[in-house]
Amino acid sequence: MTDIAHSYDVASSNNAPSLGRCGGFVAQYPQDAFHLPARRTSVPEARRRVSALLCEWGADQQVRDDVELVVSELFTNAVRHTDSEKVGCELALFGAHIRIEITDQGGPQDSAPHIQPGSVDQECGRGLFLVGALSESWGSRPADSGQGRVVWADLPYSSLAH
């Protein structure tokens, strides 16, 4: 993941946590990225940032709920299962889809995330089942830096102004 805007319009996350109401976002392909320390306390901060950003973009409540849950699960996995000092989160809106990318810095196993057999019934391990249930597709790839992984998910997107 990079903080480069590529060729898309970029919505800054600098003000996202302070947004008070949901409004419409007019950029054709909005995108946003941020990094947080790889600590458990960063997970609710990531959720707050994502929620505020989606309000700014005019996402409907179901989209906000689903994206917040997927970000929480993937961010938590990056914190728990890697040796990262920071975790990145990128959101990009493309028409009727929103792409979530969570980037870690790697760890001892540095393998692709996968659903553990029988984990749906355990307290730990249900996250990837939820990601799979809420996403149209998801997967992982090596990070562009060559260290760590990017776990991505594509979810349906609809706005308040459909």
GROMACS .gro file of C-alpha atoms in nm:
model
  162
    1MET     CA    1   0.000   0.000   0.000
    2THR     CA    2   0.119   0.348  -0.073
    3ASP     CA    3   0.006   0.689   0.028
    4ILE     CA    4   0.034   0.801  -0.335
    5ALA     CA    5  -0.294   0.912  -0.483
    6HIS     CA    6  -0.237   0.715  -0.805
    7SER     CA    7  -0.466   0.876  -1.062
    8TYR     CA    8  -0.769   0.904  -0.836
    9ASP     CA    9  -0.923   1.191  -0.647
   10VAL     CA   10  -0.812   1.162  -0.285
   11ALA     CA   11  -1.017   1.241   0.022
   12SER     CA   12  -0.792   1.335   0.310
   13SER     CA   13  -0.832   1.141   0.631
   14ASN     CA   14  -0.685   1.429   0.834
   15ASN     CA   15  -1.031   1.557   0.921
   16ALA     CA   16  -1.220   1.229   0.904
   17PRO     CA   17  -1.238   1.162   1.281
   18SER     CA   18  -1.396   1.502   1.343
   19LEU     CA   19  -1.674   1.482   1.085
   20GLY     CA   20  -2.008   1.523   1.253
   21ARG     CA   21  -2.265   1.431   0.990
   22CYS     CA   22  -2.295   1.219   0.680
   23GLY     CA   23  -2.283   1.407   0.355
   24GLY     CA   24  -2.223   1.338  -0.011
   25PHE     CA   25  -1.880   1.304  -0.166
   26VAL     CA   26  -1.860   1.413  -0.528
   27ALA     CA   27  -1.522   1.279  -0.643
   28GLN     CA   28  -1.557   1.016  -0.912
   29TYR     CA   29  -1.314   0.771  -0.751
   30PRO     CA   30  -1.254   0.869  -0.390
   31GLN     CA   31  -0.973   0.698  -0.206
   32ASP     CA   32  -0.817   0.732   0.136
   33ALA     CA   33  -0.529   0.575   0.326
   34PHE     CA   34  -0.388   0.592   0.677
   35HIS     CA   35  -0.142   0.407   0.903
   36LEU     CA   36  -0.181   0.337   1.273
   37PRO     CA   37   0.048   0.170   1.528
   38ALA     CA   38   0.009  -0.209   1.537
   39ARG     CA   39  -0.166  -0.215   1.876
   40ARG     CA   40  -0.506  -0.343   1.987
   41THR     CA   41  -0.602   0.014   2.078
   42SER     CA   42  -0.564   0.113   1.712
   43VAL     CA   43  -0.852  -0.111   1.599
   44PRO     CA   44  -1.131   0.116   1.733
   45GLU     CA   45  -0.945   0.418   1.591
   46ALA     CA   46  -0.937   0.251   1.249
   47ARG     CA   47  -1.313   0.186   1.278
   48ARG     CA   48  -1.379   0.550   1.371
   49ARG     CA   49  -1.175   0.679   1.078
   50VAL     CA   50  -1.345   0.445   0.833
   51SER     CA   51  -1.691   0.531   0.965
   52ALA     CA   52  -1.629   0.904   0.938
   53LEU     CA   53  -1.485   0.868   0.589
   54LEU     CA   54  -1.781   0.662   0.468
   55CYS     CA   55  -2.019   0.923   0.611
   56GLU     CA   56  -1.830   1.186   0.414
   57TRP     CA   57  -1.862   0.974   0.101
   58GLY     CA   58  -2.237   0.936   0.159
   59ALA     CA   59  -2.239   0.558   0.214
   60ASP     CA   60  -2.561   0.410   0.345
   61GLN     CA   61  -2.573   0.259   0.695
   62GLN     CA   62  -2.545  -0.106   0.585
   63VAL     CA   63  -2.229  -0.031   0.386
   64ARG     CA   64  -2.078   0.155   0.682
   65ASP     CA   65  -2.158  -0.132   0.920
   66ASP     CA   66  -2.017  -0.399   0.686
   67VAL     CA   67  -1.699  -0.206   0.600
   68GLU     CA   68  -1.635  -0.122   0.966
   69LEU     CA   69  -1.665  -0.490   1.058
   70VAL     CA   70  -1.434  -0.607   0.779
   71VAL     CA   71  -1.176  -0.339   0.865
   72SER     CA   72  -1.195  -0.440   1.233
   73GLU     CA   73  -1.139  -0.806   1.156
   74LEU     CA   74  -0.855  -0.756   0.908
   75PHE     CA   75  -0.685  -0.488   1.119
   76THR     CA   76  -0.708  -0.711   1.427
   77ASN     CA   77  -0.552  -1.001   1.236
   78ALA     CA   78  -0.263  -0.779   1.124
   79VAL     CA   79  -0.203  -0.667   1.484
   80ARG     CA   80  -0.229  -1.017   1.634
   81HIS     CA   81  -0.055  -1.231   1.376
   82THR     CA   82   0.234  -1.018   1.248
   83ASP     CA   83   0.538  -0.842   1.389
   84SER     CA   84   0.429  -0.510   1.242
   85GLU     CA   85   0.506  -0.175   1.400
   86LYS     CA   86   0.230  -0.015   1.197
   87VAL     CA   87  -0.069  -0.131   0.995
   88GLY     CA   88  -0.201   0.047   0.689
   89CYS     CA   89  -0.560   0.081   0.576
   90GLU     CA   90  -0.669   0.193   0.232
   91LEU     CA   91  -1.023   0.237   0.101
   92ALA     CA   92  -1.109   0.304  -0.261
   93LEU     CA   93  -1.452   0.345  -0.416
   94PHE     CA   94  -1.508   0.217  -0.769
   95GLY     CA   95  -1.867   0.249  -0.884
   96ALA     CA   96  -2.078  -0.002  -0.695
   97HIS     CA   97  -1.781  -0.152  -0.504
   98ILE     CA   98  -1.552  -0.048  -0.225
   99ARG     CA   99  -1.205  -0.201  -0.193
  100ILE     CA  100  -1.051  -0.237   0.153
  101GLU     CA  101  -0.680  -0.309   0.181
  102ILE     CA  102  -0.506  -0.375   0.511
  103THR     CA  103  -0.126  -0.386   0.491
  104ASP     CA  104   0.103  -0.534   0.754
  105GLN     CA  105   0.481  -0.549   0.776
  106GLY     CA  106   0.510  -0.925   0.799
  107GLY     CA  107   0.593  -1.168   1.071
  108PRO     CA  108   0.738  -1.504   1.154
  109GLN     CA  109   0.490  -1.702   0.942
  110ASP     CA  110   0.437  -1.437   0.671
  111SER     CA  111   0.185  -1.663   0.501
  112ALA     CA  112  -0.148  -1.588   0.344
  113PRO     CA  113  -0.441  -1.568   0.583
  114HIS     CA  114  -0.678  -1.861   0.568
  115ILE     CA  115  -0.986  -1.984   0.744
  116GLN     CA  116  -0.906  -2.242   1.011
  117PRO     CA  117  -1.127  -2.553   0.995
  118GLY     CA  118  -1.378  -2.547   1.281
  119SER     CA  119  -1.294  -2.190   1.377
  120VAL     CA  120  -1.648  -2.064   1.316
  121ASP     CA  121  -1.749  -2.218   1.648
  122GLN     CA  122  -1.454  -2.076   1.843
  123GLU     CA  123  -1.423  -1.730   1.993
  124CYS     CA  124  -1.104  -1.663   1.799
  125GLY     CA  125  -1.091  -1.742   1.429
  126ARG     CA  126  -1.432  -1.627   1.310
  127GLY     CA  127  -1.302  -1.307   1.153
  128LEU     CA  128  -1.222  -1.447   0.811
  129PHE     CA  129  -1.561  -1.621   0.798
  130LEU     CA  130  -1.720  -1.280   0.852
  131VAL     CA  131  -1.496  -1.119   0.590
  132GLY     CA  132  -1.594  -1.390   0.342
  133ALA     CA  133  -1.964  -1.356   0.422
  134LEU     CA  134  -1.970  -0.977   0.381
  135SER     CA  135  -1.736  -0.952   0.082
  136GLU     CA  136  -1.800  -1.022  -0.283
  137SER     CA  137  -1.439  -1.139  -0.295
  138TRP     CA  138  -1.128  -1.120  -0.078
  139GLY     CA  139  -0.771  -1.239  -0.078
  140SER     CA  140  -0.412  -1.143  -0.011
  141ARG     CA  141  -0.092  -1.064  -0.192
  142PRO     CA  142   0.262  -0.972  -0.094
  143ALA     CA  143   0.300  -0.605   0.000
  144ASP     CA  144   0.457  -0.377  -0.260
  145SER     CA  145   0.749  -0.317  -0.020
  146GLY     CA  146   0.841  -0.685  -0.042
  147GLN     CA  147   0.783  -0.724   0.331
  148GLY     CA  148   0.444  -0.818   0.474
  149ARG     CA  149   0.107  -0.875   0.313
  150VAL     CA  150  -0.191  -0.686   0.182
  151VAL     CA  151  -0.525  -0.845   0.268
  152TRP     CA  152  -0.803  -0.701   0.055
  153ALA     CA  153  -1.179  -0.730   0.036
  154ASP     CA  154  -1.431  -0.598  -0.216
  155LEU     CA  155  -1.774  -0.512  -0.078
  156PRO     CA  156  -2.088  -0.383  -0.246
  157TYR     CA  157  -2.131  -0.007  -0.214
  158SER     CA  158  -2.446   0.200  -0.215
  159SER     CA  159  -2.497   0.560  -0.116
  160LEU     CA  160  -2.770   0.749   0.062
  161ALA     CA  161  -2.846   0.927  -0.265
  162HIS     CA  162  -2.911   0.622  -0.484
   0.00000   0.00000   0.00000
